[in-house]
PDB file of C-alpha atoms in Angstrom:
ATOM      1  CA  UNK B   1       0.000   0.000   0.000  1.00  0.00           C
ATOM      2  CA  UNK B   2       1.668   3.268  -1.126  1.00  0.00           C
ATOM      3  CA  UNK B   3       1.328   6.710   0.497  1.00  0.00           C
ATOM      4  CA  UNK B   4      -1.422   7.815  -1.885  1.00  0.00           C
ATOM      5  CA  UNK B   5      -3.491   4.688  -1.222  1.00  0.00           C
ATOM      6  CA  UNK B   6      -3.022   5.072   2.522  1.00  0.00           C
ATOM      7  CA  UNK B   7      -4.092   8.711   2.302  1.00  0.00           C
ATOM      8  CA  UNK B   8      -7.198   7.843   0.284  1.00  0.00           C
ATOM      9  CA  UNK B   9      -8.006   5.092   2.756  1.00  0.00           C
ATOM     10  CA  UNK B  10      -7.604   7.508   5.650  1.00  0.00           C
ATOM     11  CA  UNK B  11      -9.762  10.194   4.076  1.00  0.00           C
ATOM     12  CA  UNK B  12     -12.680   7.749   3.654  1.00  0.00           C
ATOM     13  CA  UNK B  13     -12.735   6.809   7.343  1.00  0.00           C
ATOM     14  CA  UNK B  14     -15.744   7.667   9.452  1.00  0.00           C
ATOM     15  CA  UNK B  15     -15.118  11.011  11.155  1.00  0.00           C
ATOM     16  CA  UNK B  16     -16.702   9.825  14.413  1.00  0.00           C
ATOM     17  CA  UNK B  17     -14.196   9.764  17.255  1.00  0.00           C
ATOM     18  CA  UNK B  18     -14.182   6.372  18.966  1.00  0.00           C
ATOM     19  CA  UNK B  19     -11.438   7.308  21.464  1.00  0.00           C
ATOM     20  CA  UNK B  20     -11.171  10.770  23.022  1.00  0.00           C
ATOM     21  CA  UNK B  21      -8.341  11.562  25.441  1.00  0.00           C
ATOM     22  CA  UNK B  22      -7.888  14.995  27.031  1.00  0.00           C
ATOM     23  CA  UNK B  23      -5.066  15.959  29.389  1.00  0.00           C
ATOM     24  CA  UNK B  24      -4.461  12.391  30.553  1.00  0.00           C
ATOM     25  CA  UNK B  25      -2.031  12.148  33.469  1.00  0.00           C
ATOM     26  CA  UNK B  26      -0.854   8.942  35.118  1.00  0.00           C
ATOM     27  CA  UNK B  27       1.566   9.105  38.019  1.00  0.00           C
ATOM     28  CA  UNK B  28       3.206   6.447  40.148  1.00  0.00           C
ATOM     29  CA  UNK B  29       4.361   8.414  43.157  1.00  0.00           C
ATOM     30  CA  UNK B  30       6.589  11.155  41.777  1.00  0.00           C
ATOM     31  CA  UNK B  31       7.103   9.334  38.465  1.00  0.00           C
ATOM     32  CA  UNK B  32       4.974  10.612  35.569  1.00  0.00           C
ATOM     33  CA  UNK B  33       4.226   7.774  33.121  1.00  0.00           C
ATOM     34  CA  UNK B  34       1.715   9.692  30.978  1.00  0.00           C
ATOM     35  CA  UNK B  35       2.199  13.436  30.861  1.00  0.00           C
ATOM     36  CA  UNK B  36      -0.817  15.431  29.655  1.00  0.00           C
ATOM     37  CA  UNK B  37      -1.773  13.205  26.703  1.00  0.00           C
ATOM     38  CA  UNK B  38      -4.417  14.621  24.378  1.00  0.00           C
ATOM     39  CA  UNK B  39      -5.506  12.850  21.192  1.00  0.00           C
ATOM     40  CA  UNK B  40      -8.484  11.394  19.321  1.00  0.00           C
ATOM     41  CA  UNK B  41      -8.883   8.215  17.287  1.00  0.00           C
ATOM     42  CA  UNK B  42     -11.536   7.888  14.597  1.00  0.00           C
ATOM     43  CA  UNK B  43     -13.869   4.975  13.966  1.00  0.00           C
ATOM     44  CA  UNK B  44     -12.275   2.379  11.684  1.00  0.00           C
ATOM     45  CA  UNK B  45      -8.875   4.063  11.839  1.00  0.00           C
ATOM     46  CA  UNK B  46      -5.580   2.187  12.078  1.00  0.00           C
ATOM     47  CA  UNK B  47      -3.801   4.206  14.739  1.00  0.00           C
ATOM     48  CA  UNK B  48      -0.127   3.521  15.456  1.00  0.00           C
ATOM     49  CA  UNK B  49       0.959   4.217  19.043  1.00  0.00           C
ATOM     50  CA  UNK B  50       4.750   4.264  18.975  1.00  0.00           C
ATOM     51  CA  UNK B  51       7.558   4.976  21.394  1.00  0.00           C
ATOM     52  CA  UNK B  52      10.702   3.477  22.868  1.00  0.00           C
ATOM     53  CA  UNK B  53      10.518   1.074  25.813  1.00  0.00           C
ATOM     54  CA  UNK B  54       9.496   3.047  28.898  1.00  0.00           C
ATOM     55  CA  UNK B  55       7.848   5.843  26.906  1.00  0.00           C
ATOM     56  CA  UNK B  56       4.465   5.194  28.540  1.00  0.00           C
ATOM     57  CA  UNK B  57       2.638   3.251  25.799  1.00  0.00           C
ATOM     58  CA  UNK B  58       1.626   0.238  27.875  1.00  0.00           C
ATOM     59  CA  UNK B  59       0.440   2.426  30.746  1.00  0.00           C
ATOM     60  CA  UNK B  60      -1.816   4.371  28.383  1.00  0.00           C
ATOM     61  CA  UNK B  61      -3.202   1.190  26.798  1.00  0.00           C
ATOM     62  CA  UNK B  62      -4.079  -0.210  30.229  1.00  0.00           C
ATOM     63  CA  UNK B  63      -6.067   2.950  30.932  1.00  0.00           C
ATOM     64  CA  UNK B  64      -7.797   2.887  27.543  1.00  0.00           C
ATOM     65  CA  UNK B  65      -8.752  -0.769  27.983  1.00  0.00           C
ATOM     66  CA  UNK B  66     -10.236  -0.216  31.435  1.00  0.00           C
ATOM     67  CA  UNK B  67      -7.497  -2.020  33.347  1.00  0.00           C
ATOM     68  CA  UNK B  68      -6.144   1.035  35.140  1.00  0.00           C
ATOM     69  CA  UNK B  69      -7.424   4.409  36.334  1.00  0.00           C
ATOM     70  CA  UNK B  70      -5.893   7.705  35.173  1.00  0.00           C
ATOM     71  CA  UNK B  71      -4.537  10.047  37.818  1.00  0.00           C
ATOM     72  CA  UNK B  72      -6.399  12.864  36.082  1.00  0.00           C
ATOM     73  CA  UNK B  73      -7.823  13.876  32.704  1.00  0.00           C
ATOM     74  CA  UNK B  74     -10.803  12.836  30.597  1.00  0.00           C
ATOM     75  CA  UNK B  75     -10.864   9.530  28.699  1.00  0.00           C
ATOM     76  CA  UNK B  76     -13.766   8.193  26.619  1.00  0.00           C
ATOM     77  CA  UNK B  77     -13.489   4.833  24.839  1.00  0.00           C
ATOM     78  CA  UNK B  78     -16.269   3.585  22.538  1.00  0.00           C
ATOM     79  CA  UNK B  79     -18.510   6.251  24.051  1.00  0.00           C
ATOM     80  CA  UNK B  80     -17.875   5.175  27.660  1.00  0.00           C
ATOM     81  CA  UNK B  81     -16.091   6.911  30.532  1.00  0.00           C
ATOM     82  CA  UNK B  82     -13.099   4.909  31.790  1.00  0.00           C
ATOM     83  CA  UNK B  83     -13.710   6.196  35.321  1.00  0.00           C
ATOM     84  CA  UNK B  84     -17.366   5.208  35.634  1.00  0.00           C
ATOM     85  CA  UNK B  85     -18.040   2.642  32.890  1.00  0.00           C
ATOM     86  CA  UNK B  86     -14.999   0.366  32.831  1.00  0.00           C
ATOM     87  CA  UNK B  87     -17.005  -2.845  32.354  1.00  0.00           C
ATOM     88  CA  UNK B  88     -18.801  -1.363  29.351  1.00  0.00           C
ATOM     89  CA  UNK B  89     -15.434  -0.319  27.926  1.00  0.00           C
ATOM     90  CA  UNK B  90     -14.162  -3.897  28.288  1.00  0.00           C
ATOM     91  CA  UNK B  91     -17.228  -5.335  26.541  1.00  0.00           C
ATOM     92  CA  UNK B  92     -16.625  -3.133  23.490  1.00  0.00           C
ATOM     93  CA  UNK B  93     -12.938  -3.789  22.948  1.00  0.00           C
ATOM     94  CA  UNK B  94     -10.642  -6.634  21.970  1.00  0.00           C
ATOM     95  CA  UNK B  95      -7.060  -7.014  23.167  1.00  0.00           C
ATOM     96  CA  UNK B  96      -4.088  -8.958  21.877  1.00  0.00           C
ATOM     97  CA  UNK B  97      -0.789  -9.098  23.722  1.00  0.00           C
ATOM     98  CA  UNK B  98       2.511 -10.259  22.280  1.00  0.00           C
ATOM     99  CA  UNK B  99       3.269 -12.254  25.447  1.00  0.00           C
ATOM    100  CA  UNK B 100      -0.043 -13.969  26.166  1.00  0.00           C
ATOM    101  CA  UNK B 101      -3.170 -14.374  24.082  1.00  0.00           C
ATOM    102  CA  UNK B 102      -3.917 -18.098  23.766  1.00  0.00           C
ATOM    103  CA  UNK B 103      -3.832 -21.124  26.054  1.00  0.00           C
ATOM    104  CA  UNK B 104      -1.025 -23.400  24.898  1.00  0.00           C
ATOM    105  CA  UNK B 105      -2.575 -26.575  26.351  1.00  0.00           C
ATOM    106  CA  UNK B 106      -5.863 -26.103  24.498  1.00  0.00           C
ATOM    107  CA  UNK B 107      -6.515 -26.853  20.832  1.00  0.00           C
ATOM    108  CA  UNK B 108      -7.264 -24.220  18.213  1.00  0.00           C
ATOM    109  CA  UNK B 109     -11.003 -24.955  18.373  1.00  0.00           C
ATOM    110  CA  UNK B 110     -11.015 -25.058  22.184  1.00  0.00           C
ATOM    111  CA  UNK B 111      -9.339 -21.652  22.399  1.00  0.00           C
ATOM    112  CA  UNK B 112     -11.904 -20.124  20.068  1.00  0.00           C
ATOM    113  CA  UNK B 113     -14.791 -21.668  21.996  1.00  0.00           C
ATOM    114  CA  UNK B 114     -13.292 -20.611  25.338  1.00  0.00           C
ATOM    115  CA  UNK B 115     -12.937 -16.963  24.356  1.00  0.00           C
ATOM    116  CA  UNK B 116     -16.362 -16.934  22.716  1.00  0.00           C
ATOM    117  CA  UNK B 117     -17.771 -18.009  26.073  1.00  0.00           C
ATOM    118  CA  UNK B 118     -15.833 -15.297  27.918  1.00  0.00           C
ATOM    119  CA  UNK B 119     -17.324 -12.719  25.550  1.00  0.00           C
ATOM    120  CA  UNK B 120     -20.790 -13.989  26.460  1.00  0.00           C
ATOM    121  CA  UNK B 121     -21.698 -15.214  22.982  1.00  0.00           C
ATOM    122  CA  UNK B 122     -24.332 -17.912  22.452  1.00  0.00           C
ATOM    123  CA  UNK B 123     -23.289 -21.504  21.750  1.00  0.00           C
ATOM    124  CA  UNK B 124     -24.977 -21.380  18.354  1.00  0.00           C
ATOM    125  CA  UNK B 125     -23.178 -18.161  17.389  1.00  0.00           C
ATOM    126  CA  UNK B 126     -19.820 -19.516  18.578  1.00  0.00           C
ATOM    127  CA  UNK B 127     -20.251 -22.731  16.586  1.00  0.00           C
ATOM    128  CA  UNK B 128     -21.254 -20.939  13.376  1.00  0.00           C
ATOM    129  CA  UNK B 129     -18.553 -18.299  13.603  1.00  0.00           C
ATOM    130  CA  UNK B 130     -15.892 -20.861  14.519  1.00  0.00           C
ATOM    131  CA  UNK B 131     -16.583 -22.798  11.319  1.00  0.00           C
ATOM    132  CA  UNK B 132     -16.390 -19.596   9.289  1.00  0.00           C
ATOM    133  CA  UNK B 133     -13.157 -18.530  11.011  1.00  0.00           C
ATOM    134  CA  UNK B 134     -11.411 -21.892  10.523  1.00  0.00           C
ATOM    135  CA  UNK B 135     -12.401 -21.867   6.854  1.00  0.00           C
ATOM    136  CA  UNK B 136     -11.175 -18.309   6.339  1.00  0.00           C
ATOM    137  CA  UNK B 137      -7.839 -18.970   8.071  1.00  0.00           C
ATOM    138  CA  UNK B 138      -7.479 -22.285   6.189  1.00  0.00           C
ATOM    139  CA  UNK B 139      -6.928 -24.034   9.527  1.00  0.00           C
ATOM    140  CA  UNK B 140      -9.606 -26.740   9.500  1.00  0.00           C
ATOM    141  CA  UNK B 141      -6.898 -29.407   9.226  1.00  0.00           C
ATOM    142  CA  UNK B 142      -5.277 -28.221  12.466  1.00  0.00           C
ATOM    143  CA  UNK B 143      -8.394 -27.298  14.451  1.00  0.00           C
ATOM    144  CA  UNK B 144      -7.712 -30.114  16.943  1.00  0.00           C
ATOM    145  CA  UNK B 145      -3.992 -29.378  17.286  1.00  0.00           C
ATOM    146  CA  UNK B 146      -2.654 -27.931  20.524  1.00  0.00           C
ATOM    147  CA  UNK B 147      -1.668 -24.289  20.284  1.00  0.00           C
ATOM    148  CA  UNK B 148       1.760 -25.211  21.677  1.00  0.00           C
ATOM    149  CA  UNK B 149       2.468 -27.287  18.548  1.00  0.00           C
ATOM    150  CA  UNK B 150       1.886 -24.423  16.091  1.00  0.00           C
ATOM    151  CA  UNK B 151       4.374 -21.955  14.546  1.00  0.00           C
ATOM    152  CA  UNK B 152       4.365 -18.465  16.069  1.00  0.00           C
ATOM    153  CA  UNK B 153       2.897 -16.879  12.945  1.00  0.00           C
ATOM    154  CA  UNK B 154      -0.132 -19.171  13.047  1.00  0.00           C
ATOM    155  CA  UNK B 155      -0.604 -18.479  16.744  1.00  0.00           C
ATOM    156  CA  UNK B 156      -0.620 -14.736  16.109  1.00  0.00           C
ATOM    157  CA  UNK B 157      -3.221 -15.024  13.341  1.00  0.00           C
ATOM    158  CA  UNK B 158      -5.469 -17.099  15.598  1.00  0.00           C
ATOM    159  CA  UNK B 159      -4.922 -14.710  18.529  1.00  0.00           C
ATOM    160  CA  UNK B 160      -5.932 -11.716  16.434  1.00  0.00           C
ATOM    161  CA  UNK B 161      -9.011 -13.520  15.115  1.00  0.00           C
ATOM    162  CA  UNK B 162     -10.000 -14.420  18.676  1.00  0.00           C
ATOM    163  CA  UNK B 163      -9.494 -10.803  19.809  1.00  0.00           C
ATOM    164  CA  UNK B 164     -12.108  -9.611  17.290  1.00  0.00           C
ATOM    165  CA  UNK B 165     -14.339 -12.702  17.499  1.00  0.00           C
ATOM    166  CA  UNK B 166     -17.080 -10.705  19.264  1.00  0.00           C
ATOM    167  CA  UNK B 167     -16.955  -7.840  16.717  1.00  0.00           C
ATOM    168  CA  UNK B 168     -15.626  -5.194  19.118  1.00  0.00           C
ATOM    169  CA  UNK B 169     -15.612  -1.504  18.260  1.00  0.00           C
ATOM    170  CA  UNK B 170     -11.883  -1.290  19.010  1.00  0.00           C
ATOM    171  CA  UNK B 171      -9.041  -3.801  19.142  1.00  0.00           C
ATOM    172  CA  UNK B 172      -5.793  -3.038  20.987  1.00  0.00           C
ATOM    173  CA  UNK B 173      -2.751  -4.815  19.556  1.00  0.00           C
ATOM    174  CA  UNK B 174       0.370  -4.672  21.728  1.00  0.00           C
ATOM    175  CA  UNK B 175       3.360  -5.469  19.469  1.00  0.00           C
ATOM    176  CA  UNK B 176       1.402  -8.226  17.690  1.00  0.00           C
ATOM    177  CA  UNK B 177       4.060  -9.111  15.102  1.00  0.00           C
ATOM    178  CA  UNK B 178       7.105  -9.343  17.362  1.00  0.00           C
ATOM    179  CA  UNK B 179       9.301 -12.276  16.378  1.00  0.00           C
ATOM    180  CA  UNK B 180       7.442 -13.356  13.233  1.00  0.00           C
ATOM    181  CA  UNK B 181       8.933 -13.471   9.739  1.00  0.00           C
ATOM    182  CA  UNK B 182       8.346 -10.673   7.168  1.00  0.00           C
ATOM    183  CA  UNK B 183       5.866 -12.694   5.065  1.00  0.00           C
ATOM    184  CA  UNK B 184       3.752 -13.528   8.111  1.00  0.00           C
ATOM    185  CA  UNK B 185       3.901  -9.892   9.215  1.00  0.00           C
ATOM    186  CA  UNK B 186       2.532  -8.816   5.842  1.00  0.00           C
ATOM    187  CA  UNK B 187      -0.242 -11.435   6.039  1.00  0.00           C
ATOM    188  CA  UNK B 188      -1.075 -10.222   9.533  1.00  0.00           C
ATOM    189  CA  UNK B 189      -1.394  -6.645   8.303  1.00  0.00           C
ATOM    190  CA  UNK B 190      -3.792  -7.785   5.603  1.00  0.00           C
ATOM    191  CA  UNK B 191      -5.983  -9.075   8.451  1.00  0.00           C
ATOM    192  CA  UNK B 192      -5.687  -5.676  10.137  1.00  0.00           C
ATOM    193  CA  UNK B 193      -6.824  -3.941   6.925  1.00  0.00           C
ATOM    194  CA  UNK B 194      -9.840  -6.267   6.730  1.00  0.00           C
ATOM    195  CA  UNK B 195     -10.807  -5.490  10.320  1.00  0.00           C
ATOM    196  CA  UNK B 196     -10.437  -1.753   9.712  1.00  0.00           C
ATOM    197  CA  UNK B 197     -12.520  -1.912   6.532  1.00  0.00           C
ATOM    198  CA  UNK B 198     -15.198  -3.726   8.547  1.00  0.00           C
ATOM    199  CA  UNK B 199     -15.372  -0.718  10.887  1.00  0.00           C
ATOM    200  CA  UNK B 200     -13.193  -1.983  13.744  1.00  0.00           C
ATOM    201  CA  UNK B 201     -10.759   0.623  15.035  1.00  0.00           C
ATOM    202  CA  UNK B 202      -7.231  -0.789  15.325  1.00  0.00           C
ATOM    203  CA  UNK B 203      -4.961   0.693  18.007  1.00  0.00           C
ATOM    204  CA  UNK B 204      -1.539  -0.862  17.510  1.00  0.00           C
ATOM    205  CA  UNK B 205       1.912  -0.588  19.061  1.00  0.00           C
ATOM    206  CA  UNK B 206       4.956  -1.798  17.166  1.00  0.00           C
ATOM    207  CA  UNK B 207       8.733  -1.473  17.142  1.00  0.00           C
ATOM    208  CA  UNK B 208       8.861  -2.061  13.372  1.00  0.00           C
ATOM    209  CA  UNK B 209       8.950   1.351  11.737  1.00  0.00           C
ATOM    210  CA  UNK B 210       7.989  -0.054   8.340  1.00  0.00           C
ATOM    211  CA  UNK B 211       4.686  -1.073   9.969  1.00  0.00           C
ATOM    212  CA  UNK B 212       4.143   2.529  11.022  1.00  0.00           C
ATOM    213  CA  UNK B 213       3.868   3.304   7.309  1.00  0.00           C
ATOM    214  CA  UNK B 214       0.775   1.079   7.130  1.00  0.00           C
ATOM    215  CA  UNK B 215      -1.138   3.130   9.722  1.00  0.00           C
ATOM    216  CA  UNK B 216      -3.610   5.900   8.887  1.00  0.00           C
ATOM    217  CA  UNK B 217      -2.073   8.053  11.602  1.00  0.00           C
ATOM    218  CA  UNK B 218       0.817   7.635  14.000  1.00  0.00           C
ATOM    219  CA  UNK B 219       1.543   8.983  17.461  1.00  0.00           C
ATOM    220  CA  UNK B 220       5.117   8.900  18.784  1.00  0.00           C
ATOM    221  CA  UNK B 221       5.747   9.150  22.522  1.00  0.00           C
ATOM    222  CA  UNK B 222       8.922  10.033  24.382  1.00  0.00           C
ATOM    223  CA  UNK B 223       9.275  10.193  28.167  1.00  0.00           C
ATOM    224  CA  UNK B 224       5.521  10.081  28.739  1.00  0.00           C
ATOM    225  CA  UNK B 225       4.582  12.792  26.244  1.00  0.00           C
ATOM    226  CA  UNK B 226       3.300  12.721  22.656  1.00  0.00           C
ATOM    227  CA  UNK B 227       5.985  14.464  20.604  1.00  0.00           C
ATOM    228  CA  UNK B 228       4.570  13.856  17.134  1.00  0.00           C
ATOM    229  CA  UNK B 229       1.210  12.808  15.689  1.00  0.00           C
ATOM    230  CA  UNK B 230      -0.045  12.812  12.102  1.00  0.00           C
ATOM    231  CA  UNK B 231      -0.177  10.667   8.977  1.00  0.00           C
ATOM    232  CA  UNK B 232       3.151   8.933   8.188  1.00  0.00           C
ATOM    233  CA  UNK B 233       3.598  11.100   5.098  1.00  0.00           C
ATOM    234  CA  UNK B 234       3.013  14.330   7.018  1.00  0.00           C
ATOM    235  CA  UNK B 235       5.349  13.304   9.852  1.00  0.00           C
ATOM    236  CA  UNK B 236       8.117  12.613   7.334  1.00  0.00           C
ATOM    237  CA  UNK B 237       7.543  16.058   5.861  1.00  0.00           C
ATOM    238  CA  UNK B 238       7.506  17.776   9.283  1.00  0.00           C
ATOM    239  CA  UNK B 239      10.754  16.135  10.392  1.00  0.00           C
ATOM    240  CA  UNK B 240      12.440  16.254   6.982  1.00  0.00           C
ATOM    241  CA  UNK B 241      12.853  12.479   7.019  1.00  0.00           C
ATOM    242  CA  UNK B 242      13.025   9.855   4.290  1.00  0.00           C
ATOM    243  CA  UNK B 243      11.234   7.211   6.335  1.00  0.00           C
ATOM    244  CA  UNK B 244       9.595   6.591   9.709  1.00  0.00           C
ATOM    245  CA  UNK B 245      12.855   5.253  11.144  1.00  0.00           C
ATOM    246  CA  UNK B 246      14.354   8.711  10.744  1.00  0.00           C
ATOM    247  CA  UNK B 247      11.259  10.361  12.245  1.00  0.00           C
ATOM    248  CA  UNK B 248      11.412   8.056  15.259  1.00  0.00           C
ATOM    249  CA  UNK B 249      15.118   8.648  15.828  1.00  0.00           C
ATOM    250  CA  UNK B 250      14.728  12.421  15.621  1.00  0.00           C
ATOM    251  CA  UNK B 251      11.982  12.338  18.256  1.00  0.00           C
ATOM    252  CA  UNK B 252      13.212   9.609  20.597  1.00  0.00           C
ATOM    253  CA  UNK B 253      16.889  10.632  20.614  1.00  0.00           C
TER     254      UNK B 253
END
């Protein structure tokens, strides 16, 4: 997908803001993890949330997903207040972590059924959607294989599919392609495009700067603050950079 295609894709997104953050502060004692963050994410947008380790990305994601309270500021996710409506926030989002997303001692089918139950879906719906998912992923032959026996790339594809199994409004992806090969990473991003085109907002963190190019917009954090936020093309123009690697280095160093 070239810059022009990404721009056209971005311009056709719904203008409704699905995430609204104003003056978000998160402190741990005297340490400021998130320092006055203000940003909005639009419905169906692929939003890259970048920063070096320790920049405050994970802390912010925990707040946005209803797992942690802000110290101060206003945060609305999928139309719900993270202070007062955390359970409603959780029901309207999906989450995929690089470190843990699937149960290794369960089969592919068992994992799908397990998470469908957690999301409160009916047995009939789970059964029908499981068949559709296995067919689409071309994994019917391995549906009864333990997750532990599968290559990492396959696990990540299943984990992402499980994270959006209940058709959430937003899915948070925390470094979803870490450790997988370039071909699998590209296949994974095709799945992200499909989810975005279906109206699911994708909020993704990554350390691969070439993946930042695939996002509609990108935010780059440093020491708890957002130091740059725009489309990849505009950020390269602002920082007089040839690619997103150069943009990142100019901000983070």
